[in-house]
Amino acid sequence: MKIKILNVRTFLCCLLAAGTVSFVSCTGQKKDETKETKEIVIERDSEGNITDFKVYSYEQKDDVVRAAEEELDRMNKQIDEMKASLNDKSERLSAEAKAAYEEAIADLEKSRDDYQAKIDELKNSSENTWEQAKADVNEVYRKTENSLEKGWKNLKEGVENAASDVKESVEDATKK
């Protein structure tokens, strides 16, 4: 009888130990199985345009190329608007002012062309060159976008100042 009770106790102790080991090992696996998630923030400007191309993974290559080309189209429209605005008001500008604005627009077109070249590099990038190509296109995008904003502001101010100078000159000439 003592042997049976001892065997039952031994069996229960072994069962309890095995259960404890199983429980501990299962909870340890759950910690290892949890995946770390990263929050990805895609920056957009007030018009909803993407302003940071670095957040894309290689698997999203088509998306980033499409977004970059959309930004390029928007930049082309802005440059075309600048040219049209300059042409509309060129009669009121001095030759020096007109030449300065034409040079500024040419500089913007060069920046835009640099951006286009980086987009082409991005299109042709491999998974190994993706991070660098993405960083390059982002850097050139920011520079080009800043140049466009400054150029547009300077063009508007310059045309308005030139127009008011012409108006004052005409008024002065009519007073004499």
mmCIF file of C-alpha atoms in Angstrom:
data_model
loop_
_atom_site.group_PDB
_atom_site.id
_atom_site.type_symbol
_atom_site.label_atom_id
_atom_site.label_comp_id
_atom_site.label_asym_id
_atom_site.label_seq_id
_atom_site.Cartn_x
_atom_site.Cartn_y
_atom_site.Cartn_z
ATOM 1 C CA MET A 1 0.000 0.000 0.000
ATOM 2 C CA LYS A 2 2.845 2.373 0.814
ATOM 3 C CA ILE A 3 4.386 1.674 -2.562
ATOM 4 C CA LYS A 4 1.149 2.520 -4.359
ATOM 5 C CA ILE A 5 0.789 5.824 -2.460
ATOM 6 C CA LEU A 6 4.436 6.641 -3.124
ATOM 7 C CA ASN A 7 4.018 5.883 -6.818
ATOM 8 C CA VAL A 8 0.885 8.045 -6.989
ATOM 9 C CA ARG A 9 2.715 10.918 -5.222
ATOM 10 C CA THR A 10 5.713 10.542 -7.522
ATOM 11 C CA PHE A 11 3.426 10.480 -10.512
ATOM 12 C CA LEU A 12 1.564 13.610 -9.346
ATOM 13 C CA CYS A 13 4.832 15.457 -8.629
ATOM 14 C CA CYS A 14 6.170 14.582 -12.072
ATOM 15 C CA LEU A 15 2.898 15.658 -13.648
ATOM 16 C CA LEU A 16 2.975 18.963 -11.751
ATOM 17 C CA ALA A 17 6.608 19.589 -12.749
ATOM 18 C CA ALA A 18 5.875 18.829 -16.402
ATOM 19 C CA GLY A 19 2.862 21.137 -16.331
ATOM 20 C CA THR A 20 4.919 23.947 -14.808
ATOM 21 C CA VAL A 21 7.661 23.548 -17.414
ATOM 22 C CA SER A 22 5.074 23.539 -20.209
ATOM 23 C CA PHE A 23 3.346 26.628 -18.844
ATOM 24 C CA VAL A 24 6.589 28.582 -18.469
ATOM 25 C CA SER A 25 7.829 27.632 -21.921
ATOM 26 C CA CYS A 26 4.513 28.556 -23.565
ATOM 27 C CA THR A 27 4.432 32.052 -22.077
ATOM 28 C CA GLY A 28 8.044 32.583 -23.150
ATOM 29 C CA GLN A 29 7.120 31.722 -26.735
ATOM 30 C CA LYS A 30 4.327 34.240 -26.801
ATOM 31 C CA LYS A 31 6.777 36.999 -25.967
ATOM 32 C CA ASP A 32 9.054 35.925 -28.804
ATOM 33 C CA GLU A 33 6.168 35.615 -31.255
ATOM 34 C CA THR A 34 4.926 39.171 -30.807
ATOM 35 C CA LYS A 35 5.999 41.243 -33.762
ATOM 36 C CA GLU A 36 7.441 44.659 -33.363
ATOM 37 C CA THR A 37 5.508 47.236 -35.332
ATOM 38 C CA LYS A 38 6.848 50.535 -36.521
ATOM 39 C CA GLU A 39 4.722 53.545 -37.111
ATOM 40 C CA ILE A 40 5.273 54.984 -40.546
ATOM 41 C CA VAL A 41 4.256 58.567 -40.999
ATOM 42 C CA ILE A 42 3.849 59.767 -44.551
ATOM 43 C CA GLU A 43 4.229 63.510 -44.666
ATOM 44 C CA ARG A 44 1.808 65.375 -46.886
ATOM 45 C CA ASP A 45 1.447 69.064 -47.537
ATOM 46 C CA SER A 46 -1.807 71.005 -47.264
ATOM 47 C CA GLU A 47 -2.845 69.878 -50.758
ATOM 48 C CA GLY A 48 -2.289 66.195 -49.943
ATOM 49 C CA ASN A 49 0.946 65.886 -51.895
ATOM 50 C CA ILE A 50 3.599 63.571 -50.497
ATOM 51 C CA THR A 51 6.544 65.472 -49.072
ATOM 52 C CA ASP A 52 8.763 62.640 -47.853
ATOM 53 C CA PHE A 53 9.699 59.799 -50.172
ATOM 54 C CA LYS A 54 11.956 58.109 -47.609
ATOM 55 C CA VAL A 55 9.074 56.316 -45.885
ATOM 56 C CA TYR A 56 8.475 53.888 -48.748
ATOM 57 C CA SER A 57 9.779 50.330 -48.766
ATOM 58 C CA TYR A 58 11.165 48.644 -51.870
ATOM 59 C CA GLU A 59 7.884 46.759 -52.207
ATOM 60 C CA GLN A 60 6.178 50.142 -52.661
ATOM 61 C CA LYS A 61 8.527 51.182 -55.468
ATOM 62 C CA ASP A 62 5.719 51.693 -57.985
ATOM 63 C CA ASP A 63 3.853 53.904 -55.505
ATOM 64 C CA VAL A 64 6.849 56.128 -54.786
ATOM 65 C CA VAL A 65 7.688 56.475 -58.484
ATOM 66 C CA ARG A 66 4.066 57.397 -59.226
ATOM 67 C CA ALA A 67 4.033 59.945 -56.381
ATOM 68 C CA ALA A 68 7.352 61.430 -57.518
ATOM 69 C CA GLU A 69 6.088 61.748 -61.095
ATOM 70 C CA GLU A 70 2.900 63.433 -59.858
ATOM 71 C CA GLU A 71 5.057 65.945 -58.009
ATOM 72 C CA LEU A 72 7.109 66.445 -61.179
ATOM 73 C CA ASP A 73 3.923 67.169 -63.155
ATOM 74 C CA ARG A 74 2.857 69.685 -60.514
ATOM 75 C CA MET A 75 6.281 71.358 -60.703
ATOM 76 C CA ASN A 76 6.058 71.540 -64.496
ATOM 77 C CA LYS A 77 2.677 73.263 -64.202
ATOM 78 C CA GLN A 78 4.114 75.798 -61.764
ATOM 79 C CA ILE A 79 7.036 76.563 -64.074
ATOM 80 C CA ASP A 80 4.636 76.937 -67.009
ATOM 81 C CA GLU A 81 2.505 79.317 -64.924
ATOM 82 C CA MET A 82 5.610 81.359 -64.093
ATOM 83 C CA LYS A 83 6.523 81.596 -67.763
ATOM 84 C CA ALA A 84 2.987 82.634 -68.698
ATOM 85 C CA SER A 85 2.884 85.224 -65.935
ATOM 86 C CA LEU A 86 6.233 86.618 -67.015
ATOM 87 C CA ASN A 87 5.136 86.760 -70.654
ATOM 88 C CA ASP A 88 1.893 88.529 -69.737
ATOM 89 C CA LYS A 89 3.724 91.210 -67.798
ATOM 90 C CA SER A 90 6.983 91.372 -69.721
ATOM 91 C CA GLU A 91 6.015 94.669 -71.378
ATOM 92 C CA ARG A 92 6.011 96.327 -67.974
ATOM 93 C CA LEU A 93 9.417 94.958 -66.967
ATOM 94 C CA SER A 94 12.769 96.480 -67.697
ATOM 95 C CA ALA A 95 15.126 94.445 -69.862
ATOM 96 C CA GLU A 96 17.268 93.700 -66.806
ATOM 97 C CA ALA A 97 14.327 92.519 -64.719
ATOM 98 C CA LYS A 98 13.020 90.381 -67.550
ATOM 99 C CA ALA A 99 16.462 88.806 -68.066
ATOM 100 C CA ALA A 100 16.773 88.121 -64.332
ATOM 101 C CA TYR A 101 13.407 86.361 -64.250
ATOM 102 C CA GLU A 102 14.189 84.366 -67.372
ATOM 103 C CA GLU A 103 17.442 83.260 -65.736
ATOM 104 C CA ALA A 104 15.587 82.336 -62.531
ATOM 105 C CA ILE A 105 13.100 80.260 -64.523
ATOM 106 C CA ALA A 106 15.980 78.556 -66.357
ATOM 107 C CA ASP A 107 17.518 77.687 -62.964
ATOM 108 C CA LEU A 108 14.188 76.239 -61.838
ATOM 109 C CA GLU A 109 13.998 74.172 -65.018
ATOM 110 C CA LYS A 110 17.490 72.842 -64.311
ATOM 111 C CA SER A 111 16.441 71.874 -60.777
ATOM 112 C CA ARG A 112 13.369 70.196 -62.204
ATOM 113 C CA ASP A 113 15.551 68.300 -64.700
ATOM 114 C CA ASP A 114 17.798 67.134 -61.827
ATOM 115 C CA TYR A 115 14.685 65.883 -60.044
ATOM 116 C CA GLN A 116 13.596 64.041 -63.208
ATOM 117 C CA ALA A 117 17.024 62.368 -63.392
ATOM 118 C CA LYS A 118 16.696 61.193 -59.778
ATOM 119 C CA ILE A 119 13.236 59.801 -60.530
ATOM 120 C CA ASP A 120 14.764 57.856 -63.417
ATOM 121 C CA GLU A 121 17.435 56.503 -61.047
ATOM 122 C CA LEU A 122 14.684 55.540 -58.620
ATOM 123 C CA LYS A 123 12.809 53.670 -61.359
ATOM 124 C CA ASN A 124 15.944 51.731 -62.260
ATOM 125 C CA SER A 125 17.048 51.054 -58.675
ATOM 126 C CA SER A 126 17.444 47.554 -57.305
ATOM 127 C CA GLU A 127 16.661 46.430 -53.800
ATOM 128 C CA ASN A 128 20.353 46.993 -52.963
ATOM 129 C CA THR A 129 20.374 50.607 -54.218
ATOM 130 C CA TRP A 130 16.828 51.480 -53.124
ATOM 131 C CA GLU A 131 17.639 53.324 -49.894
ATOM 132 C CA GLN A 132 20.222 55.599 -51.547
ATOM 133 C CA ALA A 133 18.030 56.280 -54.591
ATOM 134 C CA LYS A 134 15.116 57.111 -52.306
ATOM 135 C CA ALA A 135 17.241 59.490 -50.211
ATOM 136 C CA ASP A 136 18.601 61.168 -53.365
ATOM 137 C CA VAL A 137 15.170 61.756 -54.892
ATOM 138 C CA ASN A 138 13.899 63.087 -51.563
ATOM 139 C CA GLU A 139 16.800 65.550 -51.245
ATOM 140 C CA VAL A 140 16.479 66.852 -54.809
ATOM 141 C CA TYR A 141 12.683 67.068 -54.422
ATOM 142 C CA ARG A 142 13.015 69.247 -51.335
ATOM 143 C CA LYS A 143 15.548 71.551 -53.011
ATOM 144 C CA THR A 144 13.455 71.874 -56.159
ATOM 145 C CA GLU A 145 10.252 72.462 -54.210
ATOM 146 C CA ASN A 146 11.918 75.187 -52.108
ATOM 147 C CA SER A 147 13.336 76.809 -55.253
ATOM 148 C CA LEU A 148 9.900 76.804 -56.874
ATOM 149 C CA GLU A 149 8.275 78.390 -53.839
ATOM 150 C CA LYS A 150 10.941 81.103 -53.643
ATOM 151 C CA GLY A 151 10.934 81.625 -57.395
ATOM 152 C CA TRP A 152 7.178 82.019 -57.557
ATOM 153 C CA LYS A 153 7.197 84.457 -54.631
ATOM 154 C CA ASN A 154 10.070 86.490 -56.109
ATOM 155 C CA LEU A 155 8.457 86.546 -59.539
ATOM 156 C CA LYS A 156 5.176 87.840 -58.155
ATOM 157 C CA GLU A 157 6.900 90.471 -56.031
ATOM 158 C CA GLY A 158 9.189 91.526 -58.864
ATOM 159 C CA VAL A 159 6.402 91.848 -61.397
ATOM 160 C CA GLU A 160 4.251 93.779 -58.937
ATOM 161 C CA ASN A 161 7.148 96.095 -58.045
ATOM 162 C CA ALA A 162 8.023 96.630 -61.695
ATOM 163 C CA ALA A 163 4.389 97.342 -62.526
ATOM 164 C CA SER A 164 4.108 99.890 -59.722
ATOM 165 C CA ASP A 165 7.413 101.498 -60.844
ATOM 166 C CA VAL A 166 6.060 101.845 -64.386
ATOM 167 C CA LYS A 167 2.804 103.244 -63.057
ATOM 168 C CA GLU A 168 4.687 105.819 -60.960
ATOM 169 C CA SER A 169 6.861 106.759 -63.935
ATOM 170 C CA VAL A 170 3.791 107.270 -66.101
ATOM 171 C CA GLU A 171 2.116 109.350 -63.400
ATOM 172 C CA ASP A 172 5.264 111.459 -62.963
ATOM 173 C CA ALA A 173 5.530 111.982 -66.717
ATOM 174 C CA THR A 174 1.901 113.085 -66.994
ATOM 175 C CA LYS A 175 2.307 115.577 -64.142
ATOM 176 C CA LYS A 176 5.135 117.376 -65.893
#
